[in-house]
Tab-separated table of C-alpha atoms and ligand atoms in Angstrom:
chain	number	residue	atom	x	y	z
A	1	MET	CA	79.167	-132.263	91.822
A	2	GLN	CA	76.475	-130.713	94.054
A	3	SER	CA	77.339	-127.263	95.446
A	4	ALA	CA	76.213	-125.461	98.598
A	5	ILE	CA	76.827	-122.222	100.452
A	6	VAL	CA	76.496	-122.543	104.225
A	7	LEU	CA	75.674	-119.204	105.864
A	8	GLY	CA	76.937	-118.949	109.440
A	9	GLY	CA	80.013	-120.599	110.934
A	10	GLY	CA	78.885	-121.481	114.452
A	11	MET	CA	78.856	-125.073	115.718
A	12	VAL	CA	75.753	-125.816	113.578
A	13	GLY	CA	77.094	-124.250	110.350
A	14	VAL	CA	80.610	-125.710	110.541
A	15	SER	CA	79.188	-129.158	111.283
A	16	THR	CA	76.701	-128.817	108.403
A	17	ALA	CA	79.514	-127.826	106.016
A	18	LEU	CA	81.562	-130.856	107.094
A	19	HIS	CA	78.677	-133.294	106.685
A	20	LEU	CA	77.895	-132.048	103.164
A	21	GLN	CA	81.592	-132.123	102.266
A	22	ARG	CA	81.774	-135.698	103.510
A	23	ARG	CA	79.052	-136.579	100.982
A	24	GLY	CA	81.086	-135.190	98.093
A	25	TRP	CA	79.501	-131.721	97.910
A	26	SER	CA	81.509	-128.619	97.036
A	27	VAL	CA	80.884	-126.340	100.015
A	28	THR	CA	81.625	-122.664	100.772
A	29	LEU	CA	81.158	-121.632	104.394
A	30	ILE	CA	80.494	-117.913	104.888
A	31	ASP	CA	80.545	-115.881	108.078
A	32	ARG	CA	81.074	-112.200	108.804
A	33	LYS	CA	83.591	-113.203	111.518
A	34	GLU	CA	85.934	-116.126	112.154
A	35	PRO	CA	84.051	-119.389	112.747
A	36	GLY	CA	82.848	-119.995	116.308
A	37	ARG	CA	83.048	-116.413	117.580
A	38	GLU	CA	79.391	-115.868	118.561
A	39	THR	CA	77.004	-118.085	120.563
A	40	SER	CA	79.125	-121.159	119.962
A	41	TYR	CA	82.052	-119.322	121.565
A	42	GLY	CA	80.452	-118.172	124.777
A	43	ASN	CA	78.507	-121.137	126.081
A	44	ALA	CA	79.196	-123.457	129.004
A	45	GLY	CA	80.944	-125.980	126.740
A	46	ILE	CA	78.942	-129.023	127.791
A	47	ILE	CA	78.035	-131.644	125.201
A	48	GLN	CA	74.863	-132.525	126.992
A	49	SER	CA	73.929	-136.127	126.230
A	50	GLU	CA	71.801	-136.057	129.409
A	51	ALA	CA	69.617	-133.159	128.177
A	52	VAL	CA	66.841	-135.393	126.874
A	53	ARG	CA	64.113	-132.860	127.623
A	54	PRO	CA	64.065	-129.401	126.041
A	55	TYR	CA	63.448	-126.473	128.453
A	56	PRO	CA	59.726	-125.840	128.826
A	57	MET	CA	58.371	-122.488	130.011
A	58	PRO	CA	57.479	-122.690	133.714
A	59	ARG	CA	53.708	-122.815	134.088
A	60	ASP	CA	53.137	-123.010	137.829
A	61	PRO	CA	51.922	-119.716	139.308
A	62	ALA	CA	54.505	-119.673	142.146
A	63	THR	CA	57.476	-119.863	139.744
A	64	LEU	CA	55.903	-117.316	137.375
A	65	ALA	CA	55.297	-114.957	140.302
A	66	ARG	CA	58.944	-115.280	141.423
A	67	ILE	CA	60.108	-114.496	137.854
A	68	ALA	CA	57.688	-111.548	137.622
A	69	MET	CA	59.025	-110.131	140.875
A	70	GLY	CA	62.644	-110.585	139.844
A	71	ARG	CA	63.297	-113.182	142.560
A	72	THR	CA	64.953	-115.787	140.339
A	73	ASN	CA	68.420	-115.737	138.855
A	74	ASP	CA	67.888	-118.373	136.164
A	75	VAL	CA	65.299	-116.222	134.328
A	76	ARG	CA	65.053	-112.435	134.297
A	77	TYR	CA	63.433	-109.979	131.939
A	78	ARG	CA	63.751	-106.368	130.896
A	79	LEU	CA	60.334	-104.742	131.206
A	80	ALA	CA	60.796	-102.466	128.180
A	81	SER	CA	61.464	-105.450	125.909
A	82	LEU	CA	58.480	-107.551	127.050
A	83	PRO	CA	56.078	-106.352	124.296
A	84	GLN	CA	58.391	-107.802	121.604
A	85	HIS	CA	58.569	-111.117	123.520
A	86	ALA	CA	54.841	-111.364	124.179
A	87	GLY	CA	53.818	-113.280	121.006
A	88	PRO	CA	56.636	-115.874	121.139
A	89	LEU	CA	56.207	-116.259	124.913
A	90	LEU	CA	52.501	-117.011	124.524
A	91	ARG	CA	53.265	-119.755	121.998
A	92	TYR	CA	56.034	-121.082	124.214
A	93	TRP	CA	53.569	-121.194	127.114
A	94	TRP	CA	51.021	-123.047	124.948
A	95	ASN	CA	53.622	-125.588	123.845
A	96	SER	CA	54.818	-126.177	127.410
A	97	THR	CA	51.761	-128.035	128.697
A	98	PRO	CA	52.889	-131.445	130.044
A	99	GLU	CA	51.323	-133.235	127.052
A	100	ARG	CA	52.956	-131.021	124.354
A	101	HIS	CA	56.235	-130.971	126.191
A	102	ARG	CA	56.186	-134.777	126.251
A	103	GLU	CA	55.767	-134.812	122.468
A	104	ALA	CA	58.595	-132.284	122.004
A	105	THR	CA	60.773	-134.391	124.301
A	106	LEU	CA	60.374	-137.457	122.091
A	107	ALA	CA	61.479	-135.510	118.987
A	108	TRP	CA	64.286	-133.769	120.901
A	109	ALA	CA	65.663	-136.903	122.594
A	110	ARG	CA	65.920	-138.627	119.189
A	111	LEU	CA	68.525	-136.020	118.209
A	112	ILE	CA	70.292	-135.934	121.600
A	113	ALA	CA	70.866	-139.692	121.285
A	114	TYR	CA	73.386	-138.983	118.476
A	115	ALA	CA	75.093	-136.001	120.098
A	116	THR	CA	78.289	-137.457	121.547
A	117	ALA	CA	78.776	-140.066	118.807
A	118	GLU	CA	78.579	-137.395	116.099
A	119	HIS	CA	80.962	-135.080	118.000
A	120	ASP	CA	83.320	-138.011	118.545
A	121	THR	CA	83.920	-138.530	114.824
A	122	LEU	CA	84.631	-134.828	114.281
A	123	ILE	CA	86.829	-134.554	117.396
A	124	ARG	CA	88.957	-137.425	116.171
A	125	ASP	CA	89.223	-136.171	112.586
A	126	ALA	CA	90.007	-132.638	113.770
A	127	HIS	CA	92.612	-133.864	116.307
A	128	ALA	CA	90.776	-131.877	118.967
A	129	ASP	CA	90.951	-134.431	121.774
A	130	ASN	CA	93.021	-132.062	123.900
A	131	LEU	CA	89.935	-129.829	124.318
A	132	ILE	CA	87.622	-132.601	125.565
A	133	ARG	CA	86.946	-134.363	128.841
A	134	ARG	CA	84.691	-137.374	128.833
A	135	ALA	CA	83.837	-137.369	132.523
A	136	GLY	CA	80.412	-135.682	132.801
A	137	TYR	CA	79.467	-132.714	134.969
A	138	ARG	CA	77.697	-132.129	138.268
A	139	LEU	CA	74.408	-130.533	139.320
A	140	LEU	CA	74.734	-129.124	142.788
A	141	HIS	CA	71.686	-128.850	145.019
A	142	ARG	CA	71.908	-126.680	148.130
A	143	ASP	CA	68.545	-127.825	149.461
A	144	PRO	CA	68.088	-131.541	150.362
A	145	ALA	CA	64.429	-131.540	149.274
A	146	ALA	CA	65.384	-130.121	145.843
A	147	LEU	CA	68.085	-132.790	145.549
A	148	GLU	CA	65.504	-135.538	146.257
A	149	GLN	CA	63.200	-134.113	143.573
A	150	ALA	CA	66.040	-133.908	141.050
A	151	ILE	CA	66.998	-137.525	141.767
A	152	ALA	CA	63.430	-138.615	141.001
A	153	VAL	CA	63.591	-136.809	137.619
A	154	ALA	CA	67.052	-138.275	136.879
A	155	GLU	CA	65.722	-141.770	137.617
A	156	GLU	CA	62.840	-141.192	135.215
A	157	ASN	CA	65.286	-140.025	132.512
A	158	GLN	CA	67.456	-143.067	133.156
A	159	ARG	CA	64.451	-145.375	132.842
A	160	ASP	CA	62.984	-143.690	129.739
A	161	PHE	CA	66.120	-142.560	127.880
A	162	GLY	CA	69.040	-144.544	129.307
A	163	VAL	CA	70.969	-141.536	130.653
A	164	THR	CA	73.426	-142.415	133.410
A	165	PHE	CA	74.167	-140.638	136.669
A	166	ARG	CA	75.475	-141.054	140.187
A	167	VAL	CA	74.159	-139.362	143.282
A	168	LEU	CA	76.882	-137.883	145.491
A	169	ASP	CA	76.071	-137.124	149.100
A	170	GLY	CA	77.784	-134.174	150.779
A	171	LYS	CA	80.880	-136.165	151.783
A	172	GLU	CA	81.283	-137.749	148.344
A	173	LEU	CA	80.919	-134.346	146.721
A	174	ALA	CA	83.571	-132.894	149.019
A	175	ARG	CA	85.912	-135.760	148.075
A	176	ALA	CA	85.230	-135.316	144.341
A	177	GLU	CA	85.693	-131.534	144.463
A	178	PRO	CA	88.012	-130.959	147.449
A	179	LEU	CA	88.106	-127.204	146.936
A	180	LEU	CA	84.331	-126.830	147.377
A	181	ARG	CA	82.756	-125.962	150.711
A	182	ASP	CA	82.197	-129.238	152.556
A	183	ASP	CA	78.750	-128.636	154.091
A	184	LEU	CA	76.616	-129.083	150.938
A	185	PRO	CA	73.797	-131.667	150.724
A	186	GLY	CA	75.025	-133.296	147.505
A	187	ALA	CA	74.914	-133.380	143.742
A	188	ILE	CA	73.896	-135.391	140.738
A	189	HIS	CA	76.866	-136.367	138.599
A	190	TRP	CA	75.734	-136.865	135.002
A	191	LEU	CA	78.187	-139.424	133.675
A	192	GLY	CA	77.506	-139.285	129.922
A	193	PRO	CA	78.163	-135.633	128.922
A	194	TRP	CA	81.508	-134.391	127.648
A	195	THR	CA	82.970	-131.004	128.488
A	196	VAL	CA	85.068	-128.658	126.407
A	197	SER	CA	87.807	-126.360	127.737
A	198	ASP	CA	87.452	-123.884	124.846
A	199	PRO	CA	84.109	-124.071	122.982
A	200	GLY	CA	85.126	-121.531	120.303
A	201	GLY	CA	88.380	-123.464	119.898
A	202	LEU	CA	86.449	-126.662	119.142
A	203	VAL	CA	84.485	-124.876	116.381
A	204	SER	CA	87.789	-123.522	115.007
A	205	ALA	CA	89.247	-127.034	115.016
A	206	TYR	CA	86.209	-128.354	113.072
A	207	ALA	CA	86.530	-125.415	110.641
A	208	GLY	CA	90.221	-126.214	110.219
A	209	LEU	CA	89.294	-129.788	109.330
A	210	PHE	CA	86.756	-128.490	106.773
A	211	GLU	CA	89.470	-126.375	105.114
A	212	ARG	CA	92.065	-129.169	105.207
A	213	LEU	CA	89.603	-131.412	103.346
A	214	GLY	CA	89.248	-128.786	100.593
A	215	GLY	CA	86.348	-126.666	101.848
A	216	THR	CA	86.293	-122.898	101.257
A	217	LEU	CA	85.863	-120.511	104.153
A	218	LEU	CA	85.021	-116.885	103.312
A	219	ASN	CA	84.024	-113.629	104.994
A	220	GLY	CA	80.738	-112.255	103.773
A	221	ASP	CA	77.358	-110.889	104.743
A	222	ALA	CA	74.506	-113.405	104.690
A	223	GLN	CA	72.023	-110.584	104.303
A	224	THR	CA	73.194	-110.174	100.669
A	225	LEU	CA	71.708	-113.571	99.786
A	226	THR	CA	69.690	-113.507	96.562
A	227	GLN	CA	67.984	-116.162	94.501
A	228	THR	CA	69.254	-116.505	90.919
A	229	THR	CA	68.012	-118.500	87.926
A	230	SER	CA	70.371	-121.366	88.761
A	231	GLY	CA	70.404	-121.216	92.572
A	232	TRP	CA	71.726	-118.770	95.165
A	233	SER	CA	74.282	-115.982	95.335
A	234	VAL	CA	76.018	-114.161	98.238
A	235	ASP	CA	78.502	-111.208	98.388
A	236	THR	CA	81.814	-112.085	100.010
A	237	SER	CA	85.239	-110.459	100.466
A	238	VAL	CA	86.337	-112.104	97.191
A	239	GLY	CA	83.240	-111.216	95.177
A	240	ARG	CA	79.923	-112.955	94.507
A	241	ILE	CA	79.721	-116.683	95.202
A	242	ASP	CA	77.081	-118.888	93.575
A	243	ALA	CA	75.817	-122.356	94.388
A	244	ALA	CA	72.754	-124.458	93.630
A	245	HIS	CA	71.917	-124.778	97.330
A	246	VAL	CA	72.201	-122.542	100.386
A	247	VAL	CA	71.830	-123.488	104.043
A	248	VAL	CA	70.882	-120.904	106.679
A	249	THR	CA	72.738	-121.727	109.921
A	250	LEU	CA	72.801	-118.254	111.424
A	251	GLY	CA	71.699	-119.273	114.920
A	252	PRO	CA	69.730	-116.398	116.488
A	253	TRP	CA	70.102	-114.298	113.297
A	254	SER	CA	68.399	-116.883	111.076
A	255	PRO	CA	64.798	-115.555	111.289
A	256	GLN	CA	65.972	-112.089	110.269
A	257	LEU	CA	67.295	-113.416	106.928
A	258	LEU	CA	64.391	-115.790	106.320
A	259	ARG	CA	61.926	-112.965	106.766
A	260	LYS	CA	63.247	-111.468	103.520
A	261	PHE	CA	61.984	-114.574	101.747
A	262	GLY	CA	58.589	-114.491	103.465
A	263	TYR	CA	59.173	-116.972	106.332
A	264	ARG	CA	58.274	-115.764	109.810
A	265	ILE	CA	59.834	-117.876	112.552
A	266	PRO	CA	59.132	-116.755	116.107
A	267	LEU	CA	62.096	-117.040	118.502
A	268	VAL	CA	62.262	-116.669	122.261
A	269	ARG	CA	65.602	-114.934	122.508
A	270	LYS	CA	67.258	-115.980	125.760
A	271	ARG	CA	70.367	-113.969	126.398
A	272	GLY	CA	73.166	-115.415	128.551
A	273	TYR	CA	76.388	-113.873	129.925
A	274	HIS	CA	79.791	-115.234	130.766
A	275	MET	CA	82.895	-114.073	132.599
A	276	HIS	CA	86.211	-115.815	133.346
A	277	TYR	CA	87.923	-115.805	136.748
A	278	GLN	CA	91.588	-116.515	137.479
A	279	GLY	CA	93.883	-116.585	140.441
A	280	GLY	CA	91.615	-118.651	142.674
A	281	ARG	CA	91.067	-122.344	142.810
A	282	SER	CA	89.767	-124.454	139.965
A	283	LEU	CA	87.172	-127.169	139.751
A	284	ASP	CA	87.660	-130.686	138.505
A	285	LEU	CA	84.424	-130.732	136.460
A	286	PRO	CA	81.779	-128.139	135.548
A	287	LEU	CA	79.249	-127.518	138.276
A	288	VAL	CA	75.725	-126.154	137.888
A	289	ASP	CA	74.467	-124.346	141.000
A	290	THR	CA	70.782	-125.060	140.423
A	291	ALA	CA	69.432	-122.819	143.180
A	292	ASN	CA	71.257	-119.836	141.724
A	293	GLY	CA	70.768	-120.495	138.002
A	294	TYR	CA	74.324	-120.495	136.717
A	295	ALA	CA	77.123	-122.870	135.707
A	296	MET	CA	80.826	-122.653	136.401
A	297	ALA	CA	83.241	-124.576	134.231
A	298	PRO	CA	87.022	-125.010	134.347
A	299	MET	CA	88.190	-123.672	131.000
A	300	ALA	CA	91.417	-122.668	129.260
A	301	LYS	CA	90.915	-119.016	130.310
A	302	GLY	CA	90.019	-119.804	133.939
A	303	ILE	CA	86.701	-120.630	135.589
A	304	ARG	CA	83.936	-119.540	133.223
A	305	ILE	CA	80.660	-118.554	134.883
A	306	THR	CA	77.681	-118.673	132.502
A	307	THR	CA	74.281	-117.267	133.424
A	308	GLY	CA	70.679	-118.333	132.791
A	309	ALA	CA	68.185	-116.610	130.509
A	310	GLU	CA	67.560	-112.881	130.195
A	311	LEU	CA	64.626	-111.795	128.027
A	312	THR	CA	65.782	-108.570	126.476
A	313	SER	CA	66.107	-106.988	123.052
A	314	PRO	CA	69.031	-108.010	120.811
A	315	ASP	CA	70.657	-104.559	120.922
A	316	ALA	CA	70.032	-103.827	124.656
A	317	PRO	CA	73.194	-103.039	126.663
A	318	ALA	CA	74.557	-105.662	129.068
A	319	THR	CA	72.961	-105.738	132.514
A	320	PRO	CA	75.108	-106.819	135.469
A	321	ILE	CA	72.398	-108.427	137.617
A	322	GLN	CA	72.471	-112.148	136.785
A	323	LEU	CA	76.237	-112.351	136.509
A	324	GLY	CA	76.586	-110.374	139.748
A	325	HIS	CA	74.296	-112.797	141.623
A	326	ALA	CA	76.013	-115.798	140.054
A	327	GLU	CA	79.452	-114.520	140.986
A	328	ALA	CA	78.409	-113.871	144.602
A	329	ALA	CA	76.873	-117.350	144.829
A	330	ALA	CA	80.008	-118.952	143.331
A	331	ARG	CA	82.185	-117.122	145.877
A	332	GLU	CA	80.143	-118.802	148.655
A	333	LEU	CA	81.265	-122.164	147.289
A	334	ILE	CA	84.853	-121.723	146.150
A	335	GLU	CA	87.610	-119.125	145.912
A	336	ILE	CA	87.331	-118.222	142.212
A	337	GLY	CA	89.806	-115.328	141.990
A	338	SER	CA	89.266	-112.140	140.061
A	339	ARG	CA	87.565	-111.245	136.786
A	340	VAL	CA	89.655	-111.729	133.662
A	341	GLU	CA	87.758	-109.545	131.160
A	342	PRO	CA	86.740	-105.936	131.729
A	343	GLU	CA	83.204	-106.608	130.393
A	344	PRO	CA	81.118	-109.770	130.314
A	345	TRP	CA	80.488	-111.620	127.061
A	346	PHE	CA	76.868	-112.082	126.065
A	347	GLY	CA	75.020	-114.012	123.390
A	348	THR	CA	71.551	-115.336	122.581
A	349	ARG	CA	70.224	-118.877	122.791
A	350	PRO	CA	68.043	-119.297	119.697
A	351	CYS	CA	64.934	-120.908	121.230
A	352	THR	CA	61.928	-121.795	119.083
A	353	THR	CA	58.464	-121.575	120.577
A	354	ASP	CA	57.933	-125.359	120.385
A	355	MET	CA	61.468	-126.073	121.713
A	356	LEU	CA	62.554	-127.979	118.573
A	357	PRO	CA	65.181	-126.960	116.008
A	358	VAL	CA	64.165	-125.930	112.497
A	359	LEU	CA	65.714	-128.348	110.059
A	360	GLY	CA	65.077	-129.102	106.413
A	361	PRO	CA	63.994	-127.445	103.160
A	362	ALA	CA	62.283	-124.045	102.889
A	363	PRO	CA	59.024	-125.095	101.252
A	364	ARG	CA	58.608	-122.228	98.753
A	365	HIS	CA	62.232	-121.877	97.567
A	366	ARG	CA	64.096	-124.568	95.681
A	367	GLY	CA	67.592	-125.127	97.094
A	368	LEU	CA	67.041	-123.129	100.315
A	369	TRP	CA	67.643	-125.139	103.479
A	370	VAL	CA	67.749	-124.331	107.200
A	371	ASN	CA	69.325	-125.652	110.384
A	372	PHE	CA	68.894	-123.406	113.423
A	373	GLY	CA	66.908	-122.896	116.630
A	374	HIS	CA	68.749	-125.381	118.869
A	375	GLY	CA	68.021	-123.316	121.984
A	376	HIS	CA	69.949	-124.277	125.102
A	377	GLN	CA	71.811	-127.158	123.421
A	378	GLY	CA	73.053	-126.037	120.020
A	379	PHE	CA	76.654	-126.737	120.917
A	380	THR	CA	75.602	-130.293	121.761
A	381	LEU	CA	73.365	-130.828	118.750
A	382	GLY	CA	75.336	-129.149	115.950
A	383	PRO	CA	76.953	-132.302	114.516
A	384	ALA	CA	73.850	-134.510	115.004
A	385	THR	CA	71.449	-132.122	113.249
A	386	ALA	CA	74.093	-131.408	110.594
A	387	ARG	CA	74.196	-135.082	109.731
A	388	VAL	CA	70.409	-135.364	109.526
A	389	LEU	CA	70.187	-132.284	107.272
A	390	ALA	CA	73.048	-133.416	105.009
A	391	GLU	CA	71.412	-136.840	104.619
A	392	THR	CA	68.149	-135.163	103.635
A	393	MET	CA	69.879	-132.794	101.156
A	394	ASN	CA	71.773	-135.693	99.648
A	395	GLY	CA	68.623	-137.761	99.168
A	396	GLU	CA	69.661	-140.416	101.716
A	397	ALA	CA	67.319	-142.058	104.169
A	398	SER	CA	67.892	-140.638	107.644
A	399	ALA	CA	67.714	-142.682	110.823
A	400	VAL	CA	65.725	-139.789	112.335
A	401	ASP	CA	62.169	-138.876	111.292
A	402	THR	CA	62.592	-135.186	110.324
A	403	SER	CA	58.923	-134.179	110.237
A	404	PRO	CA	58.808	-132.576	113.739
A	405	TYR	CA	61.551	-130.098	112.707
A	406	ARG	CA	60.185	-128.900	109.363
A	407	LEU	CA	60.052	-125.174	108.718
A	408	ASP	CA	56.464	-125.008	107.572
A	409	ARG	CA	55.156	-126.019	111.011
A	410	PHE	CA	55.177	-122.308	111.940
B	501	FAD	C1	75.381	-118.597	128.241
B	501	FAD	C2	75.112	-119.772	127.312
B	501	FAD	C3	75.463	-121.049	127.711
B	501	FAD	C4	75.223	-122.138	126.860
B	501	FAD	N1	75.681	-123.371	127.211
B	501	FAD	C5	75.521	-124.440	126.362
B	501	FAD	C6	76.074	-125.699	126.660
B	501	FAD	O1	76.736	-125.907	127.679
B	501	FAD	N2	75.842	-126.718	125.767
B	501	FAD	C7	75.132	-126.547	124.640
B	501	FAD	O2	74.930	-127.491	123.900
B	501	FAD	N3	74.671	-125.316	124.282
B	501	FAD	C8	74.838	-124.258	125.120
B	501	FAD	N4	74.339	-123.025	124.789
B	501	FAD	C9	73.588	-122.872	123.524
B	501	FAD	C10	74.538	-122.869	122.334
B	501	FAD	O3	75.649	-122.038	122.572
B	501	FAD	C11	73.814	-122.408	121.061
B	501	FAD	O4	72.603	-123.134	120.891
B	501	FAD	C12	74.675	-122.669	119.833
B	501	FAD	O5	75.961	-122.122	119.994
B	501	FAD	C13	74.043	-122.124	118.578
B	501	FAD	O6	74.946	-122.403	117.514
B	501	FAD	P1	74.692	-121.831	116.088
B	501	FAD	O7	75.773	-122.335	115.224
B	501	FAD	O8	73.286	-122.102	115.699
B	501	FAD	O9	74.768	-120.225	116.275
B	501	FAD	P2	76.092	-119.257	116.399
B	501	FAD	O10	77.184	-119.947	117.142
B	501	FAD	O11	75.589	-117.984	116.938
B	501	FAD	O12	76.531	-119.104	114.915
B	501	FAD	C14	75.843	-118.230	114.022
B	501	FAD	C15	76.920	-117.621	113.122
B	501	FAD	O13	76.259	-116.779	112.151
B	501	FAD	C16	77.097	-115.673	111.903
B	501	FAD	N5	76.305	-114.568	111.350
B	501	FAD	C17	75.263	-113.919	111.892
B	501	FAD	N6	74.784	-112.991	111.051
B	501	FAD	C18	75.558	-113.042	109.934
B	501	FAD	C19	75.546	-112.323	108.708
B	501	FAD	N7	74.680	-111.372	108.428
B	501	FAD	N8	76.494	-112.665	107.789
B	501	FAD	C20	77.405	-113.646	108.019
B	501	FAD	N9	77.434	-114.312	109.165
B	501	FAD	C21	76.531	-114.042	110.103
B	501	FAD	C22	77.695	-115.338	113.273
B	501	FAD	O14	78.890	-114.584	113.137
B	501	FAD	C23	77.902	-116.726	113.856
B	501	FAD	O15	79.204	-117.217	113.645
B	501	FAD	C24	74.573	-121.918	125.615
B	501	FAD	C25	74.223	-120.630	125.227
B	501	FAD	C26	74.507	-119.560	126.049
B	501	FAD	C27	74.147	-118.157	125.586
């Protein structure tokens, strides 16, 4: 029987462990916390089948000037941390030309196409249907011209990738979300995505399935990984664990471990915050307020507001600016109630500089595999990329050409 250690129990790691297990592998999943307590816990909980284009870096001077002057809420930066972002940002800029972004989109959309189908199997097997709504989400536009532009892009995505949507005018939006202010221009309702009322809970349910099917879940530190004569070894709370193969699924922490083995993977680390609100009114479906760069989603703990990207250093303290703006903007739309937690949650979207995940074998180390760097949509893509990686590890032909995601492209 083939054996593997999977390092990191976020959405990507738990899904990878399940897909290897399904192929008859003996799998140990190791995390320093409970599964699904980091980035996969704090996101907006949208399984984004409509997200057929990865996020490029803005290139037009007007947008860049607004970001530089701190006039946007979807992207902000901490000046002191800019030097450490400079290299990755330059590569991100280079890869965001329309032509390169088009290429990245083709490789990205190939994975997105499997997102909901791959979640569906796991949701059913994990009996997690109570956490899921299959009714899409809405993109609110406060400016009619911006709504027209967004409709044109949505039509292009429908034509090229088959995503489905409905345009709601102001009255239709008010009927669909009766608690919202009723003087808004309208929204795009993406019909295909699914939404999750407790993202960390969904990862826990998948991890529970993995254990029920005989998988081993252990606490341990991935940084203790060493190569042995027969494979790989990691320190855990029950001693050293060995396996012939190891998979690095540490999300934003993955490059740090791979560096020890001589692989340098640049990441644009986009921090996001969330806060829950209770005591006000709730929404029917998640709503993204595009002009103000945040999402609000009805979740088990109340309305969860999630913010856009903050470029900062991993250990920098939380800053209140984006969440503060988002909260004020949300209060213009709906009575959300008061904050549930004393402090906001924050986590890092692991974004590669060419916008594609890193998936496959490490070229210079036998039995070392990776699956990370899913950026803004790792919660969506965990099961789909897990399947592709497990097929590759198991020597099966994959329906997806994996060459765009290989590690040695950096
Ligand atoms: C505000 C926000 C909103 C988002 N909204 C969405 C959304 O709506 N839809 C979507 O698809 N994506 C969304 N994302 C992105 C998504 O959350 C991430 O891409 C995804 O969760 C990454 O999953 P992962 O498994 O790679 O990483 P993680 O979930 O971070 O998992 C990595 C795991 O590694 C473990 N680990 C780290 N270091 C060690 C170590 N030394 N030893 C042992 N274990 C270790 C951690 O404890 C963690 O469990 C959002 C992200 C943010 C920040």
